[in-house]
Short mmCIF file of C-alpha atoms in Angstrom, two decimals:
data_model
loop_
_atom_site.label_atom_id
_atom_site.label_comp_id
_atom_site.label_asym_id
_atom_site.label_seq_id
_atom_site.Cartn_x
_atom_site.Cartn_y
_atom_site.Cartn_z
CA UNK A 15 -0.04 -0.11 0.01
CA UNK A 16 2.97 2.35 0.90
CA UNK A 17 4.48 1.55 -2.60
CA UNK A 18 1.20 2.41 -4.31
CA UNK A 19 0.98 5.88 -2.71
CA UNK A 20 4.74 6.64 -3.67
CA UNK A 21 3.89 5.40 -7.30
CA UNK A 22 0.80 7.83 -7.38
CA UNK A 23 2.92 10.74 -6.25
CA UNK A 24 5.62 10.34 -8.76
CA UNK A 25 3.29 9.55 -11.72
CA UNK A 26 1.31 13.04 -10.76
CA UNK A 27 4.37 15.15 -10.86
CA UNK A 28 4.87 14.94 -14.80
CA UNK A 29 1.18 16.00 -15.22
CA UNK A 30 1.50 18.99 -12.58
CA UNK A 31 4.69 20.28 -14.75
CA UNK A 32 2.69 19.74 -17.83
CA UNK A 33 -0.23 21.72 -16.56
CA UNK A 34 2.06 24.39 -15.10
CA UNK A 35 3.74 24.53 -18.75
CA UNK A 36 0.42 24.73 -20.48
CA UNK A 37 -0.53 27.68 -18.30
CA UNK A 38 2.58 29.69 -18.89
CA UNK A 39 2.42 28.76 -22.64
CA UNK A 40 -1.10 30.26 -22.69
CA UNK A 41 0.20 33.31 -21.07
CA UNK A 42 2.75 33.52 -23.99
CA UNK A 43 0.01 32.96 -26.77
CA UNK A 44 -0.31 36.61 -27.83
CA UNK A 45 3.60 36.88 -28.24
CA UNK A 46 3.67 33.53 -30.11
CA UNK A 47 1.04 34.83 -32.48
CA UNK A 48 3.16 37.90 -33.11
CA UNK A 49 6.16 36.14 -33.73
CA UNK A 50 4.51 33.79 -36.27
CA UNK A 51 3.39 36.94 -38.15
CA UNK A 52 6.84 38.36 -38.08
CA UNK A 53 8.51 35.20 -39.15
CA UNK A 54 6.18 35.13 -42.20
CA UNK A 55 6.54 38.45 -43.17
CA UNK A 56 10.20 38.45 -42.56
CA UNK A 57 11.00 35.30 -44.56
CA UNK A 58 8.72 36.41 -47.43
CA UNK A 59 9.96 39.93 -47.79
CA UNK A 60 13.82 39.06 -47.26
CA UNK A 61 13.37 36.48 -49.99
CA UNK A 62 11.84 38.85 -52.33
CA UNK A 63 14.82 41.18 -51.86
CA UNK A 64 17.33 38.38 -52.23
CA UNK A 65 15.79 36.88 -55.53
CA UNK A 66 15.05 40.28 -57.00
CA UNK A 67 18.42 41.84 -56.29
CA UNK A 68 20.30 38.81 -57.42
CA UNK A 69 18.22 37.42 -60.33
CA UNK A 70 16.30 40.49 -61.70
CA UNK A 71 18.56 43.48 -61.24
CA UNK A 72 20.23 44.11 -64.49
CA UNK A 73 22.18 46.86 -63.34
CA UNK A 74 24.79 45.80 -60.71
CA UNK A 75 25.38 48.88 -59.04
CA UNK A 76 28.07 49.51 -56.42
CA UNK A 77 25.41 50.81 -53.97
CA UNK A 78 23.45 47.58 -53.88
CA UNK A 79 26.41 44.94 -53.41
CA UNK A 80 25.59 44.65 -49.81
CA UNK A 81 21.93 44.48 -49.72
CA UNK A 82 21.54 40.85 -50.83
CA UNK A 83 24.03 39.89 -48.05
CA UNK A 84 22.09 42.08 -45.64
CA UNK A 85 18.90 40.42 -46.70
CA UNK A 86 20.21 37.03 -46.37
CA UNK A 87 21.60 37.53 -42.73
CA UNK A 88 18.18 39.38 -41.62
CA UNK A 89 16.34 36.39 -43.10
CA UNK A 90 18.53 33.88 -41.07
CA UNK A 91 18.13 35.95 -37.97
CA UNK A 92 14.51 36.23 -38.28
CA UNK A 93 14.20 32.57 -38.61
CA UNK A 94 16.42 31.45 -35.84
CA UNK A 95 15.14 34.32 -33.43
CA UNK A 96 11.58 33.13 -34.17
CA UNK A 97 11.91 29.77 -33.72
CA UNK A 98 13.92 30.16 -30.32
CA UNK A 99 11.32 32.46 -28.95
CA UNK A 100 8.35 30.25 -30.19
CA UNK A 101 9.98 27.29 -28.60
CA UNK A 102 10.54 29.18 -25.34
CA UNK A 103 6.87 30.33 -25.28
CA UNK A 104 5.80 26.67 -26.02
CA UNK A 105 8.00 25.18 -23.39
CA UNK A 106 8.52 27.80 -20.74
CA UNK A 107 9.15 25.33 -17.82
CA UNK A 108 9.53 21.96 -19.95
CA UNK A 109 12.90 23.12 -22.18
CA UNK A 110 14.87 19.87 -21.51
CA UNK A 111 17.22 19.93 -24.70
CA UNK A 112 20.48 21.32 -23.91
CA UNK A 113 21.65 21.08 -27.65
CA UNK A 114 18.51 22.65 -28.95
CA UNK A 115 18.88 25.60 -26.34
CA UNK A 116 22.73 26.30 -26.86
CA UNK A 117 22.31 26.12 -30.75
CA UNK A 118 19.35 28.35 -31.20
CA UNK A 119 20.96 30.87 -28.86
CA UNK A 120 24.28 30.62 -30.75
CA UNK A 121 22.81 31.28 -34.20
CA UNK A 122 20.39 34.14 -32.98
CA UNK A 123 23.20 35.81 -31.41
CA UNK A 124 25.77 35.25 -34.38
CA UNK A 125 23.30 36.47 -36.89
CA UNK A 126 22.22 39.50 -34.79
CA UNK A 127 26.00 40.46 -34.62
CA UNK A 128 26.56 39.77 -38.23
CA UNK A 129 23.84 42.09 -39.16
CA UNK A 130 25.28 45.07 -37.17
CA UNK A 131 28.57 44.33 -38.80
CA UNK A 132 27.15 44.54 -42.12
CA UNK A 133 25.53 47.76 -41.44
CA UNK A 134 28.71 49.33 -40.14
CA UNK A 135 30.62 47.95 -43.47
CA UNK A 136 27.98 49.58 -45.48
CA UNK A 137 28.39 52.85 -43.85
CA UNK A 138 32.25 52.61 -44.40
CA UNK A 139 31.45 51.84 -47.93
CA UNK A 140 29.20 54.89 -48.31
CA UNK A 141 31.93 56.98 -46.65
CA UNK A 142 34.55 56.00 -49.21
CA UNK A 143 32.36 56.55 -51.98
CA UNK A 144 30.83 60.10 -51.15
CA UNK A 145 33.35 61.61 -49.12
CA UNK A 146 36.68 60.58 -51.02
CA UNK A 147 35.38 61.15 -54.45
CA UNK A 148 35.63 57.78 -55.48
CA UNK A 149 39.37 57.56 -55.14
CA UNK A 150 39.27 54.79 -52.72
CA UNK A 151 36.22 52.97 -53.29
CA UNK A 152 35.98 49.43 -52.00
CA UNK A 153 37.08 46.91 -54.93
CA UNK A 154 34.95 43.40 -55.21
CA UNK A 155 37.93 41.62 -53.58
CA UNK A 156 37.73 43.88 -50.62
CA UNK A 157 34.12 43.70 -50.38
CA UNK A 158 34.48 39.90 -50.16
CA UNK A 159 37.02 40.17 -47.69
CA UNK A 160 34.88 42.52 -45.39
CA UNK A 161 31.80 39.86 -45.90
CA UNK A 162 34.31 36.90 -44.59
CA UNK A 163 35.81 39.12 -41.82
CA UNK A 164 32.26 39.78 -40.60
CA UNK A 165 31.31 36.20 -40.47
CA UNK A 166 34.36 35.03 -38.60
CA UNK A 167 33.94 38.04 -36.00
CA UNK A 168 30.25 37.24 -35.38
CA UNK A 169 31.16 33.63 -34.84
CA UNK A 170 33.83 34.35 -32.31
CA UNK A 171 31.74 36.95 -30.60
CA UNK A 172 28.87 34.28 -30.25
CA UNK A 173 31.00 31.39 -29.15
CA UNK A 174 30.59 32.07 -25.46
CA UNK A 175 26.83 31.69 -25.86
CA UNK A 176 27.54 27.94 -26.12
CA UNK A 177 29.36 28.19 -22.87
CA UNK A 178 26.78 30.34 -20.77
CA UNK A 179 23.40 28.77 -22.19
CA UNK A 180 21.98 25.66 -21.03
CA UNK A 181 19.20 24.18 -19.09
CA UNK A 182 18.81 25.60 -15.61
CA UNK A 183 16.84 23.60 -13.31
CA UNK A 184 14.65 25.32 -10.74
CA UNK A 185 12.54 23.71 -8.01
CA UNK A 186 9.04 25.07 -7.68
CA UNK A 187 8.20 24.57 -3.81
CA UNK A 188 4.49 25.86 -4.23
CA UNK A 189 3.78 22.79 -6.68
CA UNK A 190 6.59 20.61 -5.41
CA UNK A 191 7.88 20.05 -8.84
CA UNK A 192 11.14 20.84 -10.99
CA UNK A 193 11.07 23.15 -13.87
CA UNK A 194 13.54 23.32 -16.87
CA UNK A 195 14.35 26.52 -18.45
CA UNK A 196 16.62 27.51 -21.44
CA UNK A 197 18.75 30.19 -19.96
CA UNK A 198 21.95 31.64 -18.74
CA UNK A 199 23.79 29.06 -16.58
CA UNK A 200 26.19 29.63 -14.00
CA UNK A 201 27.69 27.01 -11.53
CA UNK A 202 29.95 29.09 -9.45
CA UNK A 203 31.16 32.84 -8.70
CA UNK A 204 33.85 32.83 -11.25
CA UNK A 205 31.40 31.75 -14.01
CA UNK A 206 28.92 34.47 -12.85
CA UNK A 207 31.66 37.10 -13.35
CA UNK A 208 32.60 35.71 -16.60
CA UNK A 209 28.71 35.94 -17.84
CA UNK A 210 28.56 39.59 -16.65
CA UNK A 211 31.87 40.29 -18.38
CA UNK A 212 30.37 38.81 -21.77
CA UNK A 213 27.01 40.45 -21.21
CA UNK A 214 28.86 43.91 -20.71
CA UNK A 215 31.00 43.27 -23.86
CA UNK A 216 27.90 42.72 -25.85
CA UNK A 217 26.31 46.08 -24.71
CA UNK A 218 29.70 47.82 -25.38
CA UNK A 219 29.62 46.15 -28.85
CA UNK A 220 26.25 47.63 -29.67
CA UNK A 221 27.10 50.98 -28.47
CA UNK A 222 30.29 50.91 -30.38
CA UNK A 223 28.64 49.99 -33.54
CA UNK A 224 25.85 52.46 -33.02
CA UNK A 225 28.23 55.40 -32.20
CA UNK A 226 30.75 54.54 -35.27
CA UNK A 227 27.62 54.43 -37.73
CA UNK A 228 26.18 57.58 -36.30
CA UNK A 229 29.58 59.48 -36.60
CA UNK A 230 30.30 58.10 -40.33
CA UNK A 231 26.79 59.00 -41.46
CA UNK A 232 27.01 62.50 -40.02
CA UNK A 233 30.35 63.15 -41.87
CA UNK A 234 28.53 61.81 -44.86
CA UNK A 235 25.52 64.06 -44.40
CA UNK A 236 27.85 67.04 -44.11
CA UNK A 237 29.38 66.14 -47.20
CA UNK A 238 25.99 65.84 -49.04
CA UNK A 239 24.44 68.98 -47.78
CA UNK A 240 27.66 70.62 -49.11
CA UNK A 241 27.28 69.08 -52.39
CA UNK A 242 23.64 70.07 -52.90
CA UNK A 243 24.26 73.72 -51.99
CA UNK A 244 24.96 75.99 -55.03
CA UNK A 245 28.47 77.65 -54.71
CA UNK A 246 27.90 80.84 -53.22
CA UNK A 247 29.80 82.98 -55.72
CA UNK A 248 29.09 86.57 -56.77
CA UNK A 249 26.99 85.43 -59.82
CA UNK A 250 24.59 83.79 -57.34
CA UNK A 251 24.73 85.99 -54.27
CA UNK A 252 22.73 89.13 -54.59
CA UNK A 253 18.76 88.58 -54.12
CA UNK A 254 16.25 85.83 -55.36
CA UNK A 255 15.54 88.24 -58.14
CA UNK A 256 18.94 87.17 -59.73
CA UNK A 257 18.38 85.12 -62.66
CA UNK A 258 20.36 82.31 -64.14
CA UNK A 259 19.57 80.66 -67.62
CA UNK A 260 18.91 77.03 -68.27
CA UNK A 261 22.87 76.31 -69.05
CA UNK A 262 23.56 77.73 -65.69
CA UNK A 263 20.96 75.33 -64.09
CA UNK A 264 22.74 72.53 -65.57
CA UNK A 265 26.05 73.80 -64.84
CA UNK A 266 25.10 73.95 -61.07
CA UNK A 267 23.25 70.86 -60.92
CA UNK A 268 26.04 68.85 -62.29
CA UNK A 269 29.05 70.91 -61.24
CA UNK A 270 30.43 68.45 -59.06
CA UNK A 271 32.17 65.39 -60.79
CA UNK A 272 30.84 62.92 -58.42
CA UNK A 273 27.19 64.05 -58.88
CA UNK A 274 27.90 63.83 -62.83
CA UNK A 275 29.18 60.24 -62.32
CA UNK A 276 26.16 59.12 -60.29
CA UNK A 277 23.77 60.97 -62.80
CA UNK A 278 25.20 59.05 -65.67
CA UNK A 279 25.02 55.71 -63.95
CA UNK A 280 21.31 56.23 -63.72
CA UNK A 281 19.39 52.98 -65.38
CA UNK A 282 17.35 55.56 -67.61
CA UNK A 283 19.17 58.53 -68.68
CA UNK A 284 17.06 61.71 -68.92
CA UNK A 285 17.61 64.33 -71.07
CA UNK A 286 18.50 67.88 -70.21
CA UNK A 287 14.73 68.66 -70.82
CA UNK A 288 13.75 65.68 -68.52
CA UNK A 289 15.92 67.06 -65.68
CA UNK A 290 14.38 70.50 -66.03
CA UNK A 291 10.85 69.16 -66.13
CA UNK A 292 11.54 66.84 -62.87
CA UNK A 293 13.41 69.17 -60.73
CA UNK A 294 12.26 72.58 -61.23
CA UNK A 295 9.25 74.78 -60.65
CA UNK A 296 6.93 75.01 -63.54
CA UNK A 297 5.15 78.38 -62.14
CA UNK A 298 2.35 77.85 -64.85
CA UNK A 299 4.83 78.15 -67.85
CA UNK A 300 4.75 75.54 -70.68
CA UNK A 301 7.61 72.91 -70.62
CA UNK A 302 10.24 73.72 -73.28
CA UNK A 303 10.95 71.00 -75.94
CA UNK A 304 14.16 71.89 -76.98
CA UNK A 305 17.43 73.25 -75.32
CA UNK A 306 17.27 76.28 -77.72
CA UNK A 307 13.85 77.03 -76.23
CA UNK A 308 14.67 76.19 -72.74
CA UNK A 309 17.59 78.55 -72.95
CA UNK A 310 14.99 81.55 -73.17
CA UNK A 311 13.74 80.50 -69.73
CA UNK A 312 15.50 82.30 -66.65
CA UNK A 313 15.80 80.64 -63.29
CA UNK A 314 16.19 82.35 -59.89
CA UNK A 315 18.73 81.22 -57.26
CA UNK A 316 16.02 79.63 -55.24
CA UNK A 317 14.98 77.46 -58.36
CA UNK A 318 18.50 76.45 -58.63
CA UNK A 319 18.86 75.62 -55.11
CA UNK A 320 15.63 73.48 -55.38
CA UNK A 321 16.72 71.84 -58.68
CA UNK A 322 20.03 70.81 -57.11
CA UNK A 323 18.48 69.84 -53.83
CA UNK A 324 16.04 67.53 -55.85
CA UNK A 325 19.03 65.99 -57.94
CA UNK A 326 20.85 65.30 -54.36
CA UNK A 327 17.92 63.47 -53.03
CA UNK A 328 17.66 61.35 -56.19
CA UNK A 329 21.52 60.66 -56.50
CA UNK A 330 22.09 60.13 -52.64
CA UNK A 331 18.63 58.11 -52.14
CA UNK A 332 20.88 55.08 -51.02
CA UNK A 333 22.53 57.15 -48.33
CA UNK A 334 18.91 58.00 -47.08
CA UNK A 335 18.08 54.43 -47.28
CA UNK A 336 20.84 52.99 -45.45
CA UNK A 337 20.57 55.74 -42.68
CA UNK A 338 16.81 54.94 -42.25
CA UNK A 339 17.79 51.09 -42.04
CA UNK A 340 20.54 51.81 -39.42
CA UNK A 341 17.89 54.13 -37.30
CA UNK A 342 15.46 51.31 -37.38
CA UNK A 343 17.81 48.62 -36.34
CA UNK A 344 19.24 50.94 -33.43
CA UNK A 345 15.87 51.84 -32.04
CA UNK A 346 14.75 48.09 -32.42
CA UNK A 347 17.83 47.08 -30.36
CA UNK A 348 17.69 49.55 -27.52
CA UNK A 349 14.86 47.87 -25.46
CA UNK A 350 16.25 44.40 -25.55
CA UNK A 351 19.82 45.64 -24.58
CA UNK A 352 18.32 47.69 -21.69
CA UNK A 353 16.16 44.69 -20.58
CA UNK A 354 19.18 42.36 -20.88
CA UNK A 355 21.29 44.49 -18.65
CA UNK A 356 18.61 44.75 -16.05
CA UNK A 357 18.27 41.09 -16.13
CA UNK A 358 22.03 40.37 -15.66
CA UNK A 359 22.07 42.77 -12.70
CA UNK A 360 19.18 40.73 -11.06
CA UNK A 361 17.09 44.04 -10.97
CA UNK A 362 14.41 42.62 -13.16
CA UNK A 363 12.62 39.50 -14.31
CA UNK A 364 10.14 39.50 -17.17
CA UNK A 365 8.25 36.39 -15.70
CA UNK A 366 7.71 37.95 -12.51
CA UNK A 367 5.36 40.59 -13.98
CA UNK A 368 1.66 39.66 -12.94
CA UNK A 369 -0.34 41.85 -15.34
CA UNK A 370 -1.06 40.28 -18.51
CA UNK A 371 -0.91 43.32 -20.53
CA UNK A 372 2.39 44.51 -18.81
CA UNK A 373 3.86 41.15 -19.36
CA UNK A 374 3.22 40.91 -22.90
CA UNK A 375 4.50 44.57 -23.69
CA UNK A 376 7.69 43.92 -21.80
CA UNK A 377 8.17 40.59 -23.80
CA UNK A 378 7.68 42.29 -27.06
CA UNK A 379 10.10 44.76 -25.98
CA UNK A 380 12.59 42.34 -24.90
CA UNK A 381 12.46 40.65 -28.53
CA UNK A 382 11.88 43.97 -30.62
CA UNK A 383 15.07 43.63 -32.68
CA UNK A 384 12.84 41.39 -34.55
CA UNK A 385 11.03 44.25 -36.16
CA UNK A 386 14.30 45.41 -37.86
CA UNK A 387 14.53 42.30 -39.97
CA UNK A 388 10.98 42.64 -41.06
CA UNK A 389 11.08 46.11 -41.72
CA UNK A 390 14.34 46.35 -43.94
CA UNK A 391 12.55 44.97 -47.12
CA UNK A 392 10.13 47.72 -47.00
CA UNK A 393 12.93 50.22 -46.68
CA UNK A 394 14.45 48.83 -49.95
CA UNK A 395 11.05 49.06 -51.86
CA UNK A 396 10.57 52.52 -50.40
CA UNK A 397 13.87 54.18 -51.55
CA UNK A 398 15.23 52.10 -54.64
CA UNK A 399 12.93 52.78 -57.45
CA UNK A 400 14.68 50.27 -59.77
CA UNK A 401 14.03 47.40 -57.19
CA UNK A 402 10.36 48.32 -57.23
CA UNK A 403 10.19 48.39 -61.07
CA UNK A 404 11.93 45.04 -61.10
CA UNK A 405 9.38 43.50 -58.36
CA UNK A 406 6.54 44.79 -60.32
CA UNK A 407 7.90 43.31 -63.38
CA UNK A 408 8.12 39.98 -61.61
CA UNK A 409 4.49 40.14 -60.39
CA UNK A 410 3.21 41.07 -63.77
CA UNK A 411 5.19 38.21 -65.48
CA UNK A 412 3.70 35.83 -62.83
CA UNK A 413 0.19 37.15 -63.38
CA UNK A 414 0.53 36.95 -67.07
CA UNK A 415 1.90 33.14 -66.80
CA UNK A 416 -0.96 32.20 -64.37
CA UNK A 417 -3.54 33.44 -67.17
CA UNK A 418 -2.03 31.97 -70.00
#
C-alpha cells in the first residue's frame, strides 16, 4: 500500500509540470502569434529582396552590393530568433534539450551580430564612395574580404553563448515540482563574473557599432549638404530676383564630378529637358521641348537650389535608405539591450510581472529587434525605385503566366 502511494505521487508530478507549462504557454500566446506573423513577413520580404536583387536587377550598382548580404543575414536572424522564441513560449518550464537551447541561442546571437557588422561595413563603403570622391572605393575583392571578416567576427563573438547557455533547473516549492528553463547557467562565482563580463562586452559592442555608424553618416551628411548647395559666388549671391539661364542651371546641378558620375549611372538617362521638367518649378509656364527654347527660360537662385536639392535626394537615395535602416535597427535593439542589462544585474525578471498586459508589452520589447529584420525589405522598396520596378515586373510576369 505504501509503494502504491509513492507511485501515485511520482506519476502525478509530470502531469503537474505539464499543466503549469500549459498555463505559462497560454500566457505567452499573444507573443507567439506576433512572432509567427513576423516570421512569415520577414521570410517572404527578405526572400523577395534576395531573389529580385540577385536575379532580376540588370544593373549591378556598387550601391546595391551589400543589400543581398544584409537580406540573407536578416532572414536567417528572423528564422532563428523566431524559432527560439516560439520554442521558449511553447515550453517555458519544460525546455529539456541542452543541444537545442545552445544551438538556437548561438545562431540567433551570431546573426544579430552579423547584421550589425554589415551595417557598419555599408556605412564605411558609403563614406569612401561619397566623401573620398571615388578615389578609394572598395573593390570587389575587398568587399568579399569584409563579408568573410564579418562572418568570422560574429562567430567568435557568439562562441561564449555555447558556454553560458544551457538548461537551468529550478525547484517550484509551491507545486513541489522541478522546472526546466533554457537560460544563462552559472555554476559558481567565477562563471557568473564571466557571464557579466560577456554581457557587458555585448552591450559595449552594440554601443560602439551605433556610435561608429552615427559618426560616419554624420560626416557623409555634411558632405552631401555641401554638394547639394549651389556655390555662393558673386553670380549667385545678391537677391532672389537674380536669374540664371538654363545652361547655368545644368552647370550648377552637375558641377560636382561625383554628382555627374552618379547621374550618368542611372538606369534610364534623362535628357536635359527631362531634368528640367522633373526638378524645377513650372510656375504655370509651358514646358520647353528643346534646349534652345529652354535657354530662353530664366531661373532664380531659389529655383537652382531646389533643382540641385532634388538631384541630391535622387542621387544620394541609397545614403538615406541605409541611414533609415540603421536608425530602425538601433531603435529596435535598444529595449532588448536595456532589459538584458537589468536582468543581468538581477534587478528585473520578465516572468515576475503579474499583469498580463504589462507582461506581453515587456516581452515584445525584450524581443523587439526582430522588427528590424521585417522592416528592412520595405525600406528597400521605399527608396530603390529600380527595385520596385523589377518587383512589379516579376509580379506582372507571374500574373501573365497564370492567365496563359
